[in-house]
CSV table of C-alpha atoms in Angstrom, one decimal:
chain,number,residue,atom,x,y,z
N,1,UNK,CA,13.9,13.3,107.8
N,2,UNK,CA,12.3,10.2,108.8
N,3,UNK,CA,13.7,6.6,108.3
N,4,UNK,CA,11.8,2.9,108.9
N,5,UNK,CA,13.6,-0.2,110.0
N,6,UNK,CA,12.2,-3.3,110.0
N,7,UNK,CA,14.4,-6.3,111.5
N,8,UNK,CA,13.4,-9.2,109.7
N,9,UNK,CA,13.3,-9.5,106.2
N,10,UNK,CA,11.7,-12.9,106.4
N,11,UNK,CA,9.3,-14.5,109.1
N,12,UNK,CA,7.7,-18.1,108.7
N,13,UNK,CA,5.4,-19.1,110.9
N,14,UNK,CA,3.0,-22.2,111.2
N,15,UNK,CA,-0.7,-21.7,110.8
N,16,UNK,CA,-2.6,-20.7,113.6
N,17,UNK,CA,1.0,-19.6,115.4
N,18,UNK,CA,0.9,-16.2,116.8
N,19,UNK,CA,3.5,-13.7,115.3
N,20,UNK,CA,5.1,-10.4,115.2
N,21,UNK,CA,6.3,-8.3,113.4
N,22,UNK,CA,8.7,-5.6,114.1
N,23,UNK,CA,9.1,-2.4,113.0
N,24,UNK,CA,11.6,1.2,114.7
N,25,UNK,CA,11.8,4.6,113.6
N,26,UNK,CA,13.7,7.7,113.7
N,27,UNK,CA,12.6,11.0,113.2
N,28,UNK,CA,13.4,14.3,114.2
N,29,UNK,CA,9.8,15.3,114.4
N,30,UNK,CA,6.0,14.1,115.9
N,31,UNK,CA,5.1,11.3,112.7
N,32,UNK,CA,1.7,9.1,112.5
N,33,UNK,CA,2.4,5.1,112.4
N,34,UNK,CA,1.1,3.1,109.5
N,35,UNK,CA,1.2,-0.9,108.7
N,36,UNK,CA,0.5,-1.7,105.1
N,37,UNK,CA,0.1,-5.1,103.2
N,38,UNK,CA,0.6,-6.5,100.1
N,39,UNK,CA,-0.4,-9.7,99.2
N,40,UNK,CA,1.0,-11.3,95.6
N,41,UNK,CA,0.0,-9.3,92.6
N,42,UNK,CA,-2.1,-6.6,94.6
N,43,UNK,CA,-1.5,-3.4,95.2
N,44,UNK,CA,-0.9,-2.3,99.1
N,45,UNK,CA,-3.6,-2.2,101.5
N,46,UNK,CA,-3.7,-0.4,105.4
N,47,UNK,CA,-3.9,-2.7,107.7
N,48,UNK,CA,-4.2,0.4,110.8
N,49,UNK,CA,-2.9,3.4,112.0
N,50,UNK,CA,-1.4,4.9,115.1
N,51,UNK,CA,-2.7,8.7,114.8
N,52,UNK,CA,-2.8,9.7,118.8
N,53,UNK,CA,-4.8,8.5,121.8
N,54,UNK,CA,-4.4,4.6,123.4
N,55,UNK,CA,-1.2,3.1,121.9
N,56,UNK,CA,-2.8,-0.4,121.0
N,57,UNK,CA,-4.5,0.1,117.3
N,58,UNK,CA,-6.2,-2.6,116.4
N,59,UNK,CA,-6.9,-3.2,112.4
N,60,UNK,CA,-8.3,-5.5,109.9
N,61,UNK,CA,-7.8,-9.2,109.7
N,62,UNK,CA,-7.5,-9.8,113.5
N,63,UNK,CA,-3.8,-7.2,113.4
N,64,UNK,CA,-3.2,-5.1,116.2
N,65,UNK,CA,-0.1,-2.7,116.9
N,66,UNK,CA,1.3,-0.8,120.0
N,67,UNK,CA,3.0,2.3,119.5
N,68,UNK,CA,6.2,2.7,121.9
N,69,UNK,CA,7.4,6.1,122.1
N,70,UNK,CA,10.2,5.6,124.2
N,71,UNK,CA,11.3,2.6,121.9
N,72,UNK,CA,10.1,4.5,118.9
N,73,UNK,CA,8.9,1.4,117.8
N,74,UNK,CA,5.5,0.3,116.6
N,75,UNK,CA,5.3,-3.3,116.3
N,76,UNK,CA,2.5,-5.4,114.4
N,77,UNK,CA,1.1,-8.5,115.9
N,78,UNK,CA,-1.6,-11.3,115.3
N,79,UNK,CA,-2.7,-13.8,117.8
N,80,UNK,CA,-3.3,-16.5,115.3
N,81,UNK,CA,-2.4,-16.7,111.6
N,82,UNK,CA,-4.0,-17.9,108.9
N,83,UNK,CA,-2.5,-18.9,105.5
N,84,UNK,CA,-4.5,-16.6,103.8
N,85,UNK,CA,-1.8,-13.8,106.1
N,86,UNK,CA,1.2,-14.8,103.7
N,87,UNK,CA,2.4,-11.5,102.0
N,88,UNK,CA,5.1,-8.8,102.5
N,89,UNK,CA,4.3,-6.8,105.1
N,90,UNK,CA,5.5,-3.1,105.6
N,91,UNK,CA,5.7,-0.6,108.6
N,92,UNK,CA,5.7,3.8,107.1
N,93,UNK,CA,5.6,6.7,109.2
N,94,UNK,CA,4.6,10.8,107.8
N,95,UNK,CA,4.8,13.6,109.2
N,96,UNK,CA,2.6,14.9,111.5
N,97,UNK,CA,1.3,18.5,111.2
N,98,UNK,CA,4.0,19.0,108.2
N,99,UNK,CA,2.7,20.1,104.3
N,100,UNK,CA,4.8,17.1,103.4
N,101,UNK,CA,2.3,14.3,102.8
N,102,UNK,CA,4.8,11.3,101.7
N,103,UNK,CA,5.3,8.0,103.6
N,104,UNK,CA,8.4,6.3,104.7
N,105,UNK,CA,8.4,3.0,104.6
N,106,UNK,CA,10.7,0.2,106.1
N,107,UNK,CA,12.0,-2.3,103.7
N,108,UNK,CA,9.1,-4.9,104.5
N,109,UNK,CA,8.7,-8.7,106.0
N,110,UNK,CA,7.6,-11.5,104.0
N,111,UNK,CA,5.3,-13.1,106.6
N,112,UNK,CA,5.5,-16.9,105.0
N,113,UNK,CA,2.4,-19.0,106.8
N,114,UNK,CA,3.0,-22.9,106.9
N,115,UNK,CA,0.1,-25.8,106.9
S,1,UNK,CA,-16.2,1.2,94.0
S,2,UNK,CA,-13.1,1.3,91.3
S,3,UNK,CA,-10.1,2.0,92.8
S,4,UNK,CA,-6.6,3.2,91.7
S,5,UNK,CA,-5.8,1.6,88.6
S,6,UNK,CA,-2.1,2.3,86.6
S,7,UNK,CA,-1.4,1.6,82.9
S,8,UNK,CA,0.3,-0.8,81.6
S,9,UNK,CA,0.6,-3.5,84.4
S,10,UNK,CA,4.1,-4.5,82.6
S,11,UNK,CA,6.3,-2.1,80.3
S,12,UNK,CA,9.7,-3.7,78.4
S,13,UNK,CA,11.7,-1.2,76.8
S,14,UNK,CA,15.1,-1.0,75.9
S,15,UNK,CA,18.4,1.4,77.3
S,16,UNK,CA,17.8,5.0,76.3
S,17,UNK,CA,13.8,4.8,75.2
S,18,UNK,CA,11.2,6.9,76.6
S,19,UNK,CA,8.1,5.5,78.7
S,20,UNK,CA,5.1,7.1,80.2
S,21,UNK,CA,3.4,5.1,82.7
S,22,UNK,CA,-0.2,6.6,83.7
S,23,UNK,CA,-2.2,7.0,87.0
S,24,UNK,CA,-6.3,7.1,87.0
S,25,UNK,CA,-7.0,8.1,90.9
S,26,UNK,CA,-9.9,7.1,93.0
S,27,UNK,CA,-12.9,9.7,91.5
S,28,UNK,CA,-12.7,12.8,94.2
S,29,UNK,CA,-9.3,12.2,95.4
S,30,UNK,CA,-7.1,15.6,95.2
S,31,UNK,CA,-3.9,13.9,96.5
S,32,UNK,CA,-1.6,11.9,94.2
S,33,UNK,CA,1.6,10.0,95.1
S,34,UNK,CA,4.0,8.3,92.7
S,35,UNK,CA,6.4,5.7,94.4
S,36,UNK,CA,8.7,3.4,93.3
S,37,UNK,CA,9.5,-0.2,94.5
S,38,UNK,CA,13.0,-1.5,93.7
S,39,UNK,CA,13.3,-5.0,94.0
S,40,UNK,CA,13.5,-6.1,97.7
S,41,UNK,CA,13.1,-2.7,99.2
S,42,UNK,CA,10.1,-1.1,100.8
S,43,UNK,CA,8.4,1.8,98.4
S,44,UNK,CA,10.1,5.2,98.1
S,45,UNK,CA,8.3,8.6,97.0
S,46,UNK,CA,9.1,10.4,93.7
S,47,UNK,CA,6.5,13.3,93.7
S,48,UNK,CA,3.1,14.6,95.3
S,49,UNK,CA,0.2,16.3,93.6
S,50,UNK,CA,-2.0,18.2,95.4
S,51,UNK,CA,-4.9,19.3,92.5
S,52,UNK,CA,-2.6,20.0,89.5
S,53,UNK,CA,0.5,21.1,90.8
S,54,UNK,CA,3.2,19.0,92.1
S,55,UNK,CA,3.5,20.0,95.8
S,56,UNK,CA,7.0,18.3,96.4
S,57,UNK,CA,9.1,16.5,93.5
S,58,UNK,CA,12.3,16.1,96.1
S,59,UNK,CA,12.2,12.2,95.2
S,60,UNK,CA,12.6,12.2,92.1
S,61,UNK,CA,16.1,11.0,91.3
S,62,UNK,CA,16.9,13.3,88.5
S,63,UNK,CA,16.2,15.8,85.7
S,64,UNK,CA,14.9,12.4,83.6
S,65,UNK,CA,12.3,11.7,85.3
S,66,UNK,CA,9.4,13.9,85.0
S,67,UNK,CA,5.6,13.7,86.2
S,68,UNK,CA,1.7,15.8,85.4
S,69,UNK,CA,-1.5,16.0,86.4
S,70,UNK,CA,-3.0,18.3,84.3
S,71,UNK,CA,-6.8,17.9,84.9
S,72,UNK,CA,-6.1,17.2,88.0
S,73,UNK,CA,-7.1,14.0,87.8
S,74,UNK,CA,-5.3,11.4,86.1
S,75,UNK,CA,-1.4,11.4,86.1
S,76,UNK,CA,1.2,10.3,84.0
S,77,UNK,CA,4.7,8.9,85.1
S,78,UNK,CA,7.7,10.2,82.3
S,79,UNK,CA,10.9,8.7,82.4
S,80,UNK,CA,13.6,10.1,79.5
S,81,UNK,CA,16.5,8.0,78.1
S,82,UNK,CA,16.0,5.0,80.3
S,83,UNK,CA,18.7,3.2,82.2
S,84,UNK,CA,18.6,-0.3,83.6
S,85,UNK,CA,18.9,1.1,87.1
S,86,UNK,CA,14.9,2.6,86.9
S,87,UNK,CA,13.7,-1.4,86.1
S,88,UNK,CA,11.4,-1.2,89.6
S,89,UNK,CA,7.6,-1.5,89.8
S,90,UNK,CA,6.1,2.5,90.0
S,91,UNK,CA,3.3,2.7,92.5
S,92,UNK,CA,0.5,5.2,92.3
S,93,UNK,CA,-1.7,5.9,94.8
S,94,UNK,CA,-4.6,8.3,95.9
S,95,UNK,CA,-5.9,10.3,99.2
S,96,UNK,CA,-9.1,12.7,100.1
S,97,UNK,CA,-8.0,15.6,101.2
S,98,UNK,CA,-4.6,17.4,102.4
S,99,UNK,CA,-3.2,15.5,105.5
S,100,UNK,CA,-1.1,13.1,106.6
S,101,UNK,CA,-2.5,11.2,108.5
S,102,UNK,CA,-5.6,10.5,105.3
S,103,UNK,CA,-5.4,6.5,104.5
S,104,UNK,CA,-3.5,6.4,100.4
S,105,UNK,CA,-4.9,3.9,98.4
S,106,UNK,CA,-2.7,2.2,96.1
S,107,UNK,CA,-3.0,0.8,92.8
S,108,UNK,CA,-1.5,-2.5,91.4
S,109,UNK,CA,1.3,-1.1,89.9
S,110,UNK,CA,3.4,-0.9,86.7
S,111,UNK,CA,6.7,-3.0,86.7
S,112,UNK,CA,8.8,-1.4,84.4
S,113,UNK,CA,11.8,-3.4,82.7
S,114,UNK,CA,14.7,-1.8,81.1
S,115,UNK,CA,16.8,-3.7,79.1
């Protein structure tokens, strides 16, 4: 079984701030890394993926995330935000190699971007 | 090119009604996921479809709760004798192929309100 934790419920930031957002896992077995966003009244959207080869995955919208084995953490970052980057933000993991397809997913981060 | 859409955006009903909330995949996609999104918490899986047949149902909470895909293509979402506690928003989404690591696509949701 897999589980997601993401520390901060909330993060506000001021525009053009740089942030991050963090996300740990456990898992008993090898999983692939997912961060996923959902702005208001849309349905959620990948933002990247950590699937194997250089731990820094960089994804749309300027995002990047390193994958930390040791820490079993993958933690998502963005130089510079924008206020079009407010929306709840979440972190999943699945299983690699497995015939069990779901995702796990942390309870999210409400990334709040201030003028 | 359309994406996942679900049907209806909002559903009311009252304690101990039935409600079928419906899926309509991305055209070609053989993987379906149901989720469901309890206020404040990250999504959690209910069931998988691979083709027609449900691959893995372990999420779904109980014996009321009940999900097809007959044609393979679009889904529907049953829910028997509703309780208050299954007011969450129920997630659909979509994938090519059978793997993990494939990117889901998710629709906008139905928010489902029992009173």
């Amino acid at each position: 079984a897999q589980s997601v934790t993401q520390l901060d419920s909330q993060v506000p930031v001021f525009e053009e701030a740089p942030v991050e957002l963090r996300c740990n896992y456990s898992s008993s077995v090898s999983v692939y890394l997912f961060w996923y966003v959902q702005y208001p009244n849309q349905g959620l959207q990948l933002l990247l993926k950590y699937l194997s080869g250089s731990t820094l995955v960089k994804g749309i919208n300027g995002f990047e995330a390193e994958f930390n084995k040791s820490q079993t953490s993958f933690h998502l970052r963005k130089p510079s935000v924008h206020i079009s980057d407010t929306a709840e933000y979440f972190c999943a993991v699945s299983e690699r190699g497995g015939s069990n397809y779901k995702l796990t997913f942390g309870k999210g981060t409400l990334l709040t971007v201030n003028p | 090119g359309a994406g996942v859409s679900q049907t209806p955006s909002n559903k009311v009903t009252e304690k101990g009604k039935y409600v079928e909330l419906r899926c309509d995949p991305i055209s070609g996609h053989t993987a379906l996921y149901w989720y469901r999104q309890s206020l404040g918490q990250g999504p959690e899986f209910l069931i998988y479809f691979q083709g027609t047949g449900a691959a893995d149902d372990s999420g779904l909470p109980n014996d009321r709760f009940f999900a097809v895909r007959p044609e393979g293509s679009v889904s529907t979402l049953k829910i028997q004798r509703t309780e208050r506690g299954d007011s969450a928003v129920y997630l659909c989404a979509s994938s090519f192929g059978q793997a993990s690591y494939n990117e889901q696509f998710f629709g906008p949701g139905t928010r489902l309100t029992v009173l």
